[in-house]
Amino acid sequence: MSVSEMSCSESTSSCQSLEHGSVPEILIGLLYNATTGRLSAEVIKGSHLKNWAANRPPNTYVKLTLRKSTDQEMSKCKISIRRGRPNPVYKETFVFKVTLFQLSHVTLMLSVYNKSSMRRKMIGWIYLGLNSSGEEELNHWTEMKESKGQQVCRWHALLES
């Protein structure tokens, strides 16, 4: 059993989709280790991801960008493409170096893209941290900061671009 499965199973509501009908969603696990100054973001899975241009399942990937309060990029990374899946399982973790002092002054941006042979199109996005895109995202970040080294998993409805 992975760390995300263990920590998610403790709270059933965090492991079940928000069930907003067919709204695109993403399950994210956040963990901060104050001793090492490392922020871990696990992109676990997506739900209801659509290919708007065609009647076939999308080829998706997630891009993560960590920004300072000045909007300066600190770090970025992206997940490998999951082909032909409206409900992809990613299970990829990325670790960012963030001091405890910086933690309240950064924003983690997650953007989900559909990659076709010719181009990419954003499916949706969320922001966590300082400039959170909503109350759920801010609550997730706050809970992660207070969790004392335990991963906190939450579903988030993607905002459309």
mmCIF file of C-alpha atoms in Angstrom:
data_model
loop_
_atom_site.group_PDB
_atom_site.id
_atom_site.type_symbol
_atom_site.label_atom_id
_atom_site.label_comp_id
_atom_site.label_asym_id
_atom_site.label_seq_id
_atom_site.Cartn_x
_atom_site.Cartn_y
_atom_site.Cartn_z
ATOM 1 C CA MET A 1 0.000 0.000 0.000
ATOM 2 C CA SER A 2 1.416 3.399 -0.938
ATOM 3 C CA VAL A 3 1.693 6.319 1.461
ATOM 4 C CA SER A 4 -1.187 8.035 -0.314
ATOM 5 C CA GLU A 5 -3.436 5.011 0.048
ATOM 6 C CA MET A 6 -2.651 4.726 3.761
ATOM 7 C CA SER A 7 -3.238 8.374 4.556
ATOM 8 C CA CYS A 8 -6.286 8.604 2.294
ATOM 9 C CA SER A 9 -7.945 5.545 3.782
ATOM 10 C CA GLU A 10 -8.013 7.271 7.172
ATOM 11 C CA SER A 11 -10.521 9.785 5.830
ATOM 12 C CA THR A 12 -13.066 8.295 3.462
ATOM 13 C CA SER A 13 -14.347 11.656 2.269
ATOM 14 C CA SER A 14 -10.910 12.672 1.031
ATOM 15 C CA CYS A 15 -10.575 9.571 -1.133
ATOM 16 C CA GLN A 16 -13.926 9.746 -2.842
ATOM 17 C CA SER A 17 -14.479 12.075 -5.747
ATOM 18 C CA LEU A 18 -16.357 15.279 -4.992
ATOM 19 C CA GLU A 19 -18.978 13.961 -7.415
ATOM 20 C CA HIS A 20 -19.788 17.286 -9.046
ATOM 21 C CA GLY A 21 -21.405 15.376 -11.885
ATOM 22 C CA SER A 22 -18.978 15.461 -14.772
ATOM 23 C CA VAL A 23 -16.771 18.310 -13.529
ATOM 24 C CA PRO A 24 -13.064 17.573 -14.078
ATOM 25 C CA GLU A 25 -11.341 16.871 -10.745
ATOM 26 C CA ILE A 26 -7.910 15.968 -9.430
ATOM 27 C CA LEU A 27 -6.825 14.136 -6.264
ATOM 28 C CA ILE A 28 -3.758 15.717 -4.680
ATOM 29 C CA GLY A 29 -1.737 14.633 -1.649
ATOM 30 C CA LEU A 30 0.287 17.316 0.152
ATOM 31 C CA LEU A 31 2.922 16.827 2.827
ATOM 32 C CA TYR A 32 5.345 19.280 4.394
ATOM 33 C CA ASN A 33 8.384 18.232 6.421
ATOM 34 C CA ALA A 34 9.549 21.230 8.476
ATOM 35 C CA THR A 35 12.753 19.448 9.527
ATOM 36 C CA THR A 36 13.990 18.930 5.957
ATOM 37 C CA GLY A 37 12.177 21.938 4.431
ATOM 38 C CA ARG A 38 10.569 19.769 1.770
ATOM 39 C CA LEU A 39 7.093 20.126 0.295
ATOM 40 C CA SER A 40 5.846 16.932 -1.369
ATOM 41 C CA ALA A 41 2.989 17.137 -3.843
ATOM 42 C CA GLU A 42 1.585 13.816 -5.059
ATOM 43 C CA VAL A 43 -0.701 13.944 -8.057
ATOM 44 C CA ILE A 44 -2.710 10.774 -7.432
ATOM 45 C CA LYS A 45 -5.468 10.656 -10.030
ATOM 46 C CA GLY A 46 -7.903 12.591 -12.165
ATOM 47 C CA SER A 47 -11.611 12.197 -12.717
ATOM 48 C CA HIS A 48 -13.938 13.260 -15.569
ATOM 49 C CA LEU A 49 -11.108 14.665 -17.703
ATOM 50 C CA LYS A 50 -12.414 15.413 -21.190
ATOM 51 C CA ASN A 51 -11.082 15.772 -24.683
ATOM 52 C CA TRP A 52 -13.122 18.749 -25.886
ATOM 53 C CA ALA A 53 -11.923 18.468 -29.472
ATOM 54 C CA ALA A 54 -12.906 14.854 -30.139
ATOM 55 C CA ASN A 55 -15.138 12.030 -28.976
ATOM 56 C CA ARG A 56 -12.301 9.992 -27.525
ATOM 57 C CA PRO A 57 -10.609 9.910 -24.110
ATOM 58 C CA PRO A 58 -7.915 12.545 -23.552
ATOM 59 C CA ASN A 59 -4.138 12.191 -23.329
ATOM 60 C CA THR A 60 -3.423 14.150 -20.152
ATOM 61 C CA TYR A 61 -0.534 15.405 -18.084
ATOM 62 C CA VAL A 62 -0.203 17.718 -15.086
ATOM 63 C CA LYS A 63 2.227 20.608 -14.772
ATOM 64 C CA LEU A 64 3.182 21.841 -11.281
ATOM 65 C CA THR A 65 4.730 25.267 -10.726
ATOM 66 C CA LEU A 66 5.827 26.700 -7.378
ATOM 67 C CA ARG A 67 5.832 30.512 -7.250
ATOM 68 C CA LYS A 68 6.960 33.069 -4.661
ATOM 69 C CA SER A 69 4.625 35.850 -3.471
ATOM 70 C CA THR A 70 6.375 38.133 -6.007
ATOM 71 C CA ASP A 71 5.104 35.756 -8.735
ATOM 72 C CA GLN A 72 8.683 34.634 -9.397
ATOM 73 C CA GLU A 73 8.932 30.974 -10.401
ATOM 74 C CA MET A 74 10.872 28.859 -7.889
ATOM 75 C CA SER A 75 10.487 25.443 -9.504
ATOM 76 C CA LYS A 76 8.387 23.544 -12.037
ATOM 77 C CA CYS A 77 7.882 19.976 -13.208
ATOM 78 C CA LYS A 78 5.393 17.890 -15.137
ATOM 79 C CA ILE A 79 3.958 14.413 -15.102
ATOM 80 C CA SER A 80 4.347 12.011 -18.007
ATOM 81 C CA ILE A 81 1.353 11.734 -20.343
ATOM 82 C CA ARG A 82 -1.443 9.267 -19.558
ATOM 83 C CA ARG A 83 -2.948 8.251 -22.884
ATOM 84 C CA GLY A 84 -6.643 7.674 -23.573
ATOM 85 C CA ARG A 85 -7.928 7.897 -19.993
ATOM 86 C CA PRO A 86 -10.735 10.153 -18.735
ATOM 87 C CA ASN A 87 -9.948 8.967 -15.171
ATOM 88 C CA PRO A 88 -6.134 8.634 -15.195
ATOM 89 C CA VAL A 89 -4.060 7.314 -12.305
ATOM 90 C CA TYR A 90 -0.868 9.353 -12.021
ATOM 91 C CA LYS A 91 0.666 8.463 -8.633
ATOM 92 C CA GLU A 92 3.665 10.715 -9.184
ATOM 93 C CA THR A 93 5.254 12.721 -6.372
ATOM 94 C CA PHE A 94 7.313 15.868 -6.715
ATOM 95 C CA VAL A 95 9.398 17.395 -3.948
ATOM 96 C CA PHE A 96 10.051 21.114 -3.680
ATOM 97 C CA LYS A 97 12.592 22.769 -1.390
ATOM 98 C CA VAL A 98 10.637 25.285 0.705
ATOM 99 C CA THR A 99 11.783 26.658 4.042
ATOM 100 C CA LEU A 100 9.258 26.937 6.865
ATOM 101 C CA PHE A 101 9.544 30.724 6.560
ATOM 102 C CA GLN A 102 8.649 30.569 2.823
ATOM 103 C CA LEU A 103 5.726 28.136 3.220
ATOM 104 C CA SER A 104 3.135 30.878 3.855
ATOM 105 C CA HIS A 105 4.454 32.936 0.934
ATOM 106 C CA VAL A 106 4.323 30.448 -1.945
ATOM 107 C CA THR A 107 1.650 29.258 -4.368
ATOM 108 C CA LEU A 108 1.600 25.774 -5.898
ATOM 109 C CA MET A 109 -0.063 25.913 -9.303
ATOM 110 C CA LEU A 110 -1.397 22.707 -10.890
ATOM 111 C CA SER A 111 -2.499 22.791 -14.527
ATOM 112 C CA VAL A 112 -4.017 19.785 -16.299
ATOM 113 C CA TYR A 113 -3.512 19.572 -20.067
ATOM 114 C CA ASN A 114 -4.848 17.461 -22.918
ATOM 115 C CA LYS A 115 -2.049 16.733 -25.386
ATOM 116 C CA SER A 116 -3.030 15.948 -28.959
ATOM 117 C CA SER A 117 -0.654 15.208 -31.807
ATOM 118 C CA MET A 118 -0.663 18.842 -32.903
ATOM 119 C CA ARG A 119 -1.103 20.886 -29.724
ATOM 120 C CA ARG A 120 -1.992 21.021 -26.059
ATOM 121 C CA LYS A 121 -5.107 22.466 -24.459
ATOM 122 C CA MET A 122 -5.578 23.236 -20.792
ATOM 123 C CA ILE A 123 -8.429 21.237 -19.216
ATOM 124 C CA GLY A 124 -8.303 23.146 -15.947
ATOM 125 C CA TRP A 125 -6.226 24.376 -13.025
ATOM 126 C CA ILE A 126 -6.068 25.007 -9.284
ATOM 127 C CA TYR A 127 -3.813 27.078 -7.023
ATOM 128 C CA LEU A 128 -2.854 25.982 -3.503
ATOM 129 C CA GLY A 129 -1.126 28.133 -0.887
ATOM 130 C CA LEU A 130 -0.803 31.921 -0.700
ATOM 131 C CA ASN A 131 -2.963 32.689 -3.754
ATOM 132 C CA SER A 132 -5.314 29.709 -3.433
ATOM 133 C CA SER A 133 -7.977 29.530 -6.120
ATOM 134 C CA GLY A 134 -10.743 28.857 -3.598
ATOM 135 C CA GLU A 135 -11.695 27.998 -0.040
ATOM 136 C CA GLU A 136 -11.213 24.235 -0.527
ATOM 137 C CA GLU A 137 -7.682 24.773 -1.837
ATOM 138 C CA LEU A 138 -6.816 27.135 1.030
ATOM 139 C CA ASN A 139 -8.236 24.659 3.574
ATOM 140 C CA HIS A 140 -6.164 21.829 2.052
ATOM 141 C CA TRP A 141 -2.974 23.934 2.291
ATOM 142 C CA THR A 142 -3.752 24.957 5.890
ATOM 143 C CA GLU A 143 -4.496 21.363 6.892
ATOM 144 C CA MET A 144 -1.223 20.238 5.295
ATOM 145 C CA LYS A 145 0.716 22.867 7.288
ATOM 146 C CA GLU A 146 -0.940 21.706 10.534
ATOM 147 C CA SER A 147 -0.649 17.945 9.853
ATOM 148 C CA LYS A 148 2.842 17.534 11.344
ATOM 149 C CA GLY A 149 4.371 15.486 8.540
ATOM 150 C CA GLN A 150 1.285 13.440 7.544
ATOM 151 C CA GLN A 151 0.111 13.526 3.934
ATOM 152 C CA VAL A 152 -3.263 15.205 3.414
ATOM 153 C CA CYS A 153 -5.249 14.101 0.336
ATOM 154 C CA ARG A 154 -8.130 16.062 -1.158
ATOM 155 C CA TRP A 155 -10.136 16.148 -4.377
ATOM 156 C CA HIS A 156 -10.295 19.514 -6.137
ATOM 157 C CA ALA A 157 -12.634 20.564 -8.929
ATOM 158 C CA LEU A 158 -10.551 22.042 -11.737
ATOM 159 C CA LEU A 159 -11.272 25.604 -12.767
ATOM 160 C CA GLU A 160 -11.624 26.073 -16.493
ATOM 161 C CA SER A 161 -9.312 28.462 -18.310
#
